[in-house]
Amino acid sequence: MIFGNPELFGICIESMEAWSTKKIKNGVMCFVLQNQIIGGRFFRSTLGPELIRMKSILSSLQEGKKEVSSEWSAADAFAHLRALSFPETEEDECRSHVVSTWSLLDAGIDVFYEVLNDKDERILYSEGEGKSIGELILPLNTVLDVFQSAVAGLEAILNASEGKEGA
């Protein structure tokens, strides 16, 4: 299932019965930005923890934080949000702008969300250290709407699969 508009921003969730057991529901979870799968391939993930991560992202999206100027280049804004989100010391840990799911973070793919103004938001992303920075400008609340829809869909997938034994 793809939630949102893959031409702009979407979240792909697919349950994978062959990888699942009664206790651990696995599947494919990825972001689709401008019709491209971020990471260039699907990630094998456990959907339960991904759901928990996505729910925590929802609260950050609802706050609509603005930390950088819309005048900054994508590279400068990305660097600032990365430094803010992944500080040197764990005690200062603050990941409020990171919207990467666990699978993407594990793969070294950083996706950040930022409110630009009262009508626009942007996603900044990179597929790893030394890779180019992607930027996507969207109407305000697009990302929140997609996340809310994906969370509801993922909850439905997990609820429907309860009690089923995978291979």
JSON list of C-alpha atoms in Angstrom, two decimals:
[
{"chain": "A", "resi": 1, "resn": "MET", "atom": "CA", "xyz": [0.00, 0.00, 0.00]},
{"chain": "A", "resi": 2, "resn": "ILE", "atom": "CA", "xyz": [1.23, 3.50, -0.77]},
{"chain": "A", "resi": 3, "resn": "PHE", "atom": "CA", "xyz": [-0.14, 6.34, 1.34]},
{"chain": "A", "resi": 4, "resn": "GLY", "atom": "CA", "xyz": [0.04, 9.83, -0.08]},
{"chain": "A", "resi": 5, "resn": "ASN", "atom": "CA", "xyz": [1.04, 10.90, -3.55]},
{"chain": "A", "resi": 6, "resn": "PRO", "atom": "CA", "xyz": [4.23, 9.13, -4.72]},
{"chain": "A", "resi": 7, "resn": "GLU", "atom": "CA", "xyz": [4.81, 11.88, -7.27]},
{"chain": "A", "resi": 8, "resn": "LEU", "atom": "CA", "xyz": [5.35, 14.19, -4.27]},
{"chain": "A", "resi": 9, "resn": "PHE", "atom": "CA", "xyz": [5.57, 12.28, -0.99]},
{"chain": "A", "resi": 10, "resn": "GLY", "atom": "CA", "xyz": [4.34, 8.84, -0.06]},
{"chain": "A", "resi": 11, "resn": "ILE", "atom": "CA", "xyz": [4.95, 6.07, 2.43]},
{"chain": "A", "resi": 12, "resn": "CYS", "atom": "CA", "xyz": [4.97, 2.49, 1.17]},
{"chain": "A", "resi": 13, "resn": "ILE", "atom": "CA", "xyz": [3.97, -0.25, 3.61]},
{"chain": "A", "resi": 14, "resn": "GLU", "atom": "CA", "xyz": [3.79, -3.88, 2.63]},
{"chain": "A", "resi": 15, "resn": "SER", "atom": "CA", "xyz": [3.31, -6.80, 4.98]},
{"chain": "A", "resi": 16, "resn": "MET", "atom": "CA", "xyz": [5.60, -9.72, 4.18]},
{"chain": "A", "resi": 17, "resn": "GLU", "atom": "CA", "xyz": [4.09, -12.94, 5.44]},
{"chain": "A", "resi": 18, "resn": "ALA", "atom": "CA", "xyz": [7.14, -15.00, 4.49]},
{"chain": "A", "resi": 19, "resn": "TRP", "atom": "CA", "xyz": [9.28, -13.00, 6.94]},
{"chain": "A", "resi": 20, "resn": "SER", "atom": "CA", "xyz": [6.72, -12.87, 9.71]},
{"chain": "A", "resi": 21, "resn": "THR", "atom": "CA", "xyz": [5.92, -14.98, 12.70]},
{"chain": "A", "resi": 22, "resn": "LYS", "atom": "CA", "xyz": [3.00, -14.86, 15.11]},
{"chain": "A", "resi": 23, "resn": "LYS", "atom": "CA", "xyz": [4.93, -12.54, 17.44]},
{"chain": "A", "resi": 24, "resn": "ILE", "atom": "CA", "xyz": [6.92, -10.48, 14.93]},
{"chain": "A", "resi": 25, "resn": "LYS", "atom": "CA", "xyz": [5.18, -8.91, 11.96]},
{"chain": "A", "resi": 26, "resn": "ASN", "atom": "CA", "xyz": [7.71, -7.97, 9.29]},
{"chain": "A", "resi": 27, "resn": "GLY", "atom": "CA", "xyz": [7.36, -6.07, 6.09]},
{"chain": "A", "resi": 28, "resn": "VAL", "atom": "CA", "xyz": [8.58, -3.43, 3.72]},
{"chain": "A", "resi": 29, "resn": "MET", "atom": "CA", "xyz": [8.56, 0.19, 4.79]},
{"chain": "A", "resi": 30, "resn": "CYS", "atom": "CA", "xyz": [9.97, 3.02, 2.69]},
{"chain": "A", "resi": 31, "resn": "PHE", "atom": "CA", "xyz": [9.45, 6.60, 1.63]},
{"chain": "A", "resi": 32, "resn": "VAL", "atom": "CA", "xyz": [8.67, 7.50, -1.96]},
{"chain": "A", "resi": 33, "resn": "LEU", "atom": "CA", "xyz": [9.75, 11.03, -2.86]},
{"chain": "A", "resi": 34, "resn": "GLN", "atom": "CA", "xyz": [9.08, 12.36, -6.34]},
{"chain": "A", "resi": 35, "resn": "ASN", "atom": "CA", "xyz": [8.32, 8.82, -7.59]},
{"chain": "A", "resi": 36, "resn": "GLN", "atom": "CA", "xyz": [11.66, 7.47, -6.34]},
{"chain": "A", "resi": 37, "resn": "ILE", "atom": "CA", "xyz": [12.12, 5.02, -3.51]},
{"chain": "A", "resi": 38, "resn": "ILE", "atom": "CA", "xyz": [14.56, 6.58, -1.06]},
{"chain": "A", "resi": 39, "resn": "GLY", "atom": "CA", "xyz": [17.47, 4.20, -0.68]},
{"chain": "A", "resi": 40, "resn": "GLY", "atom": "CA", "xyz": [17.00, 2.70, -4.11]},
{"chain": "A", "resi": 41, "resn": "ARG", "atom": "CA", "xyz": [15.66, -0.56, -2.72]},
{"chain": "A", "resi": 42, "resn": "PHE", "atom": "CA", "xyz": [13.15, -1.90, -0.24]},
{"chain": "A", "resi": 43, "resn": "PHE", "atom": "CA", "xyz": [14.16, -2.36, 3.35]},
{"chain": "A", "resi": 44, "resn": "ARG", "atom": "CA", "xyz": [13.26, -5.40, 5.34]},
{"chain": "A", "resi": 45, "resn": "SER", "atom": "CA", "xyz": [11.79, -4.09, 8.57]},
{"chain": "A", "resi": 46, "resn": "THR", "atom": "CA", "xyz": [9.71, -5.07, 11.53]},
{"chain": "A", "resi": 47, "resn": "LEU", "atom": "CA", "xyz": [6.50, -3.15, 11.18]},
{"chain": "A", "resi": 48, "resn": "GLY", "atom": "CA", "xyz": [5.58, -2.92, 14.90]},
{"chain": "A", "resi": 49, "resn": "PRO", "atom": "CA", "xyz": [8.59, -0.76, 15.84]},
{"chain": "A", "resi": 50, "resn": "GLU", "atom": "CA", "xyz": [8.16, 1.22, 12.62]},
{"chain": "A", "resi": 51, "resn": "LEU", "atom": "CA", "xyz": [4.58, 2.00, 13.71]},
{"chain": "A", "resi": 52, "resn": "ILE", "atom": "CA", "xyz": [5.81, 3.17, 17.12]},
{"chain": "A", "resi": 53, "resn": "ARG", "atom": "CA", "xyz": [8.44, 5.37, 15.42]},
{"chain": "A", "resi": 54, "resn": "MET", "atom": "CA", "xyz": [5.86, 6.82, 13.02]},
{"chain": "A", "resi": 55, "resn": "LYS", "atom": "CA", "xyz": [3.53, 7.68, 15.91]},
{"chain": "A", "resi": 56, "resn": "SER", "atom": "CA", "xyz": [6.37, 9.54, 17.63]},
{"chain": "A", "resi": 57, "resn": "ILE", "atom": "CA", "xyz": [7.05, 11.43, 14.40]},
{"chain": "A", "resi": 58, "resn": "LEU", "atom": "CA", "xyz": [3.40, 12.53, 14.29]},
{"chain": "A", "resi": 59, "resn": "SER", "atom": "CA", "xyz": [3.80, 14.67, 17.41]},
{"chain": "A", "resi": 60, "resn": "SER", "atom": "CA", "xyz": [6.81, 16.46, 15.89]},
{"chain": "A", "resi": 61, "resn": "LEU", "atom": "CA", "xyz": [4.87, 17.08, 12.68]},
{"chain": "A", "resi": 62, "resn": "GLN", "atom": "CA", "xyz": [1.95, 18.50, 14.63]},
{"chain": "A", "resi": 63, "resn": "GLU", "atom": "CA", "xyz": [4.26, 20.98, 16.38]},
{"chain": "A", "resi": 64, "resn": "GLY", "atom": "CA", "xyz": [5.38, 22.33, 13.01]},
{"chain": "A", "resi": 65, "resn": "LYS", "atom": "CA", "xyz": [8.82, 23.50, 14.10]},
{"chain": "A", "resi": 66, "resn": "LYS", "atom": "CA", "xyz": [10.70, 26.09, 12.13]},
{"chain": "A", "resi": 67, "resn": "GLU", "atom": "CA", "xyz": [14.45, 26.27, 12.71]},
{"chain": "A", "resi": 68, "resn": "VAL", "atom": "CA", "xyz": [15.98, 27.47, 9.45]},
{"chain": "A", "resi": 69, "resn": "SER", "atom": "CA", "xyz": [15.37, 30.31, 7.04]},
{"chain": "A", "resi": 70, "resn": "SER", "atom": "CA", "xyz": [13.62, 29.53, 3.78]},
{"chain": "A", "resi": 71, "resn": "GLU", "atom": "CA", "xyz": [16.44, 31.51, 2.18]},
{"chain": "A", "resi": 72, "resn": "TRP", "atom": "CA", "xyz": [19.03, 28.88, 3.13]},
{"chain": "A", "resi": 73, "resn": "SER", "atom": "CA", "xyz": [20.22, 26.45, 0.50]},
{"chain": "A", "resi": 74, "resn": "ALA", "atom": "CA", "xyz": [19.07, 22.84, 0.84]},
{"chain": "A", "resi": 75, "resn": "ALA", "atom": "CA", "xyz": [22.62, 21.80, 1.78]},
{"chain": "A", "resi": 76, "resn": "ASP", "atom": "CA", "xyz": [22.94, 24.46, 4.52]},
{"chain": "A", "resi": 77, "resn": "ALA", "atom": "CA", "xyz": [19.47, 23.71, 5.94]},
{"chain": "A", "resi": 78, "resn": "PHE", "atom": "CA", "xyz": [20.19, 19.96, 5.87]},
{"chain": "A", "resi": 79, "resn": "ALA", "atom": "CA", "xyz": [23.50, 20.42, 7.70]},
{"chain": "A", "resi": 80, "resn": "HIS", "atom": "CA", "xyz": [21.86, 22.62, 10.34]},
{"chain": "A", "resi": 81, "resn": "LEU", "atom": "CA", "xyz": [18.95, 20.22, 10.94]},
{"chain": "A", "resi": 82, "resn": "ARG", "atom": "CA", "xyz": [21.33, 17.24, 11.04]},
{"chain": "A", "resi": 83, "resn": "ALA", "atom": "CA", "xyz": [23.50, 18.95, 13.68]},
{"chain": "A", "resi": 84, "resn": "LEU", "atom": "CA", "xyz": [20.41, 19.95, 15.65]},
{"chain": "A", "resi": 85, "resn": "SER", "atom": "CA", "xyz": [18.85, 16.49, 15.42]},
{"chain": "A", "resi": 86, "resn": "PHE", "atom": "CA", "xyz": [21.98, 14.44, 16.11]},
{"chain": "A", "resi": 87, "resn": "PRO", "atom": "CA", "xyz": [24.00, 16.38, 18.69]},
{"chain": "A", "resi": 88, "resn": "GLU", "atom": "CA", "xyz": [27.44, 15.26, 19.80]},
{"chain": "A", "resi": 89, "resn": "THR", "atom": "CA", "xyz": [26.29, 14.26, 23.28]},
{"chain": "A", "resi": 90, "resn": "GLU", "atom": "CA", "xyz": [23.46, 11.84, 23.89]},
{"chain": "A", "resi": 91, "resn": "GLU", "atom": "CA", "xyz": [22.23, 13.82, 26.90]},
{"chain": "A", "resi": 92, "resn": "ASP", "atom": "CA", "xyz": [21.29, 16.67, 24.57]},
{"chain": "A", "resi": 93, "resn": "GLU", "atom": "CA", "xyz": [19.59, 14.30, 22.16]},
{"chain": "A", "resi": 94, "resn": "CYS", "atom": "CA", "xyz": [16.80, 16.00, 20.23]},
{"chain": "A", "resi": 95, "resn": "ARG", "atom": "CA", "xyz": [15.48, 14.39, 17.06]},
{"chain": "A", "resi": 96, "resn": "SER", "atom": "CA", "xyz": [12.49, 16.62, 16.50]},
{"chain": "A", "resi": 97, "resn": "HIS", "atom": "CA", "xyz": [13.13, 17.24, 12.79]},
{"chain": "A", "resi": 98, "resn": "VAL", "atom": "CA", "xyz": [14.00, 13.67, 11.80]},
{"chain": "A", "resi": 99, "resn": "VAL", "atom": "CA", "xyz": [11.16, 11.89, 10.03]},
{"chain": "A", "resi": 100, "resn": "SER", "atom": "CA", "xyz": [13.18, 8.85, 8.95]},
{"chain": "A", "resi": 101, "resn": "THR", "atom": "CA", "xyz": [11.74, 5.54, 10.07]},
{"chain": "A", "resi": 102, "resn": "TRP", "atom": "CA", "xyz": [14.03, 3.04, 11.84]},
{"chain": "A", "resi": 103, "resn": "SER", "atom": "CA", "xyz": [14.74, 1.21, 8.59]},
{"chain": "A", "resi": 104, "resn": "LEU", "atom": "CA", "xyz": [15.90, 4.39, 6.89]},
{"chain": "A", "resi": 105, "resn": "LEU", "atom": "CA", "xyz": [17.98, 5.49, 9.90]},
{"chain": "A", "resi": 106, "resn": "ASP", "atom": "CA", "xyz": [19.62, 2.05, 10.06]},
{"chain": "A", "resi": 107, "resn": "ALA", "atom": "CA", "xyz": [20.52, 2.42, 6.39]},
{"chain": "A", "resi": 108, "resn": "GLY", "atom": "CA", "xyz": [22.08, 5.85, 7.03]},
{"chain": "A", "resi": 109, "resn": "ILE", "atom": "CA", "xyz": [19.32, 7.72, 5.21]},
{"chain": "A", "resi": 110, "resn": "ASP", "atom": "CA", "xyz": [18.35, 10.99, 6.86]},
{"chain": "A", "resi": 111, "resn": "VAL", "atom": "CA", "xyz": [15.01, 12.63, 6.10]},
{"chain": "A", "resi": 112, "resn": "PHE", "atom": "CA", "xyz": [14.22, 15.94, 7.82]},
{"chain": "A", "resi": 113, "resn": "TYR", "atom": "CA", "xyz": [11.00, 17.92, 7.96]},
{"chain": "A", "resi": 114, "resn": "GLU", "atom": "CA", "xyz": [10.78, 21.66, 8.33]},
{"chain": "A", "resi": 115, "resn": "VAL", "atom": "CA", "xyz": [7.99, 24.24, 8.21]},
{"chain": "A", "resi": 116, "resn": "LEU", "atom": "CA", "xyz": [8.97, 27.06, 5.86]},
{"chain": "A", "resi": 117, "resn": "ASN", "atom": "CA", "xyz": [6.07, 29.48, 6.34]},
{"chain": "A", "resi": 118, "resn": "ASP", "atom": "CA", "xyz": [2.31, 29.50, 6.90]},
{"chain": "A", "resi": 119, "resn": "LYS", "atom": "CA", "xyz": [1.65, 27.70, 3.61]},
{"chain": "A", "resi": 120, "resn": "ASP", "atom": "CA", "xyz": [4.70, 25.56, 2.81]},
{"chain": "A", "resi": 121, "resn": "GLU", "atom": "CA", "xyz": [6.85, 22.83, 4.32]},
{"chain": "A", "resi": 122, "resn": "ARG", "atom": "CA", "xyz": [9.90, 21.04, 3.04]},
{"chain": "A", "resi": 123, "resn": "ILE", "atom": "CA", "xyz": [11.58, 17.70, 3.26]},
{"chain": "A", "resi": 124, "resn": "LEU", "atom": "CA", "xyz": [15.35, 17.51, 3.02]},
{"chain": "A", "resi": 125, "resn": "TYR", "atom": "CA", "xyz": [16.95, 14.12, 2.53]},
{"chain": "A", "resi": 126, "resn": "SER", "atom": "CA", "xyz": [20.17, 12.34, 1.73]},
{"chain": "A", "resi": 127, "resn": "GLU", "atom": "CA", "xyz": [20.80, 8.69, 1.01]},
{"chain": "A", "resi": 128, "resn": "GLY", "atom": "CA", "xyz": [24.01, 8.67, 3.01]},
{"chain": "A", "resi": 129, "resn": "GLU", "atom": "CA", "xyz": [27.24, 10.43, 3.89]},
{"chain": "A", "resi": 130, "resn": "GLY", "atom": "CA", "xyz": [28.67, 12.26, 0.89]},
{"chain": "A", "resi": 131, "resn": "LYS", "atom": "CA", "xyz": [25.50, 11.84, -1.20]},
{"chain": "A", "resi": 132, "resn": "SER", "atom": "CA", "xyz": [23.58, 14.77, -2.66]},
{"chain": "A", "resi": 133, "resn": "ILE", "atom": "CA", "xyz": [20.88, 16.55, -0.70]},
{"chain": "A", "resi": 134, "resn": "GLY", "atom": "CA", "xyz": [17.33, 16.30, -2.02]},
{"chain": "A", "resi": 135, "resn": "GLU", "atom": "CA", "xyz": [14.75, 18.97, -1.33]},
{"chain": "A", "resi": 136, "resn": "LEU", "atom": "CA", "xyz": [11.01, 18.78, -1.71]},
{"chain": "A", "resi": 137, "resn": "ILE", "atom": "CA", "xyz": [8.66, 21.74, -1.10]},
{"chain": "A", "resi": 138, "resn": "LEU", "atom": "CA", "xyz": [5.06, 20.74, -0.29]},
{"chain": "A", "resi": 139, "resn": "PRO", "atom": "CA", "xyz": [1.87, 22.46, 0.79]},
{"chain": "A", "resi": 140, "resn": "LEU", "atom": "CA", "xyz": [1.66, 22.77, 4.59]},
{"chain": "A", "resi": 141, "resn": "ASN", "atom": "CA", "xyz": [0.37, 19.62, 6.36]},
{"chain": "A", "resi": 142, "resn": "THR", "atom": "CA", "xyz": [1.00, 17.29, 3.40]},
{"chain": "A", "resi": 143, "resn": "VAL", "atom": "CA", "xyz": [3.55, 15.27, 5.37]},
{"chain": "A", "resi": 144, "resn": "LEU", "atom": "CA", "xyz": [1.32, 15.16, 8.46]},
{"chain": "A", "resi": 145, "resn": "ASP", "atom": "CA", "xyz": [-1.63, 13.95, 6.37]},
{"chain": "A", "resi": 146, "resn": "VAL", "atom": "CA", "xyz": [0.47, 11.19, 4.76]},
{"chain": "A", "resi": 147, "resn": "PHE", "atom": "CA", "xyz": [1.88, 10.06, 8.12]},
{"chain": "A", "resi": 148, "resn": "GLN", "atom": "CA", "xyz": [-1.59, 9.98, 9.71]},
{"chain": "A", "resi": 149, "resn": "SER", "atom": "CA", "xyz": [-2.94, 7.93, 6.82]},
{"chain": "A", "resi": 150, "resn": "ALA", "atom": "CA", "xyz": [0.06, 5.56, 6.87]},
{"chain": "A", "resi": 151, "resn": "VAL", "atom": "CA", "xyz": [-0.20, 5.04, 10.64]},
{"chain": "A", "resi": 152, "resn": "ALA", "atom": "CA", "xyz": [-3.89, 4.18, 10.31]},
{"chain": "A", "resi": 153, "resn": "GLY", "atom": "CA", "xyz": [-3.13, 1.82, 7.41]},
{"chain": "A", "resi": 154, "resn": "LEU", "atom": "CA", "xyz": [-0.24, 0.15, 9.22]},
{"chain": "A", "resi": 155, "resn": "GLU", "atom": "CA", "xyz": [-2.38, -0.32, 12.33]},
{"chain": "A", "resi": 156, "resn": "ALA", "atom": "CA", "xyz": [-5.04, -1.96, 10.13]},
{"chain": "A", "resi": 157, "resn": "ILE", "atom": "CA", "xyz": [-2.44, -4.28, 8.54]},
{"chain": "A", "resi": 158, "resn": "LEU", "atom": "CA", "xyz": [-1.09, -5.31, 11.93]},
{"chain": "A", "resi": 159, "resn": "ASN", "atom": "CA", "xyz": [-4.55, -5.73, 13.47]},
{"chain": "A", "resi": 160, "resn": "ALA", "atom": "CA", "xyz": [-5.74, -7.85, 10.53]},
{"chain": "A", "resi": 161, "resn": "SER", "atom": "CA", "xyz": [-2.71, -10.10, 10.81]},
{"chain": "A", "resi": 162, "resn": "GLU", "atom": "CA", "xyz": [-3.01, -10.77, 14.55]},
{"chain": "A", "resi": 163, "resn": "GLY", "atom": "CA", "xyz": [-3.31, -14.43, 15.19]},
{"chain": "A", "resi": 164, "resn": "LYS", "atom": "CA", "xyz": [-2.00, -15.44, 11.76]},
{"chain": "A", "resi": 165, "resn": "GLU", "atom": "CA", "xyz": [1.18, -17.48, 11.68]},
{"chain": "A", "resi": 166, "resn": "GLY", "atom": "CA", "xyz": [3.66, -16.60, 8.94]},
{"chain": "A", "resi": 167, "resn": "ALA", "atom": "CA", "xyz": [6.02, -19.01, 7.24]}
]
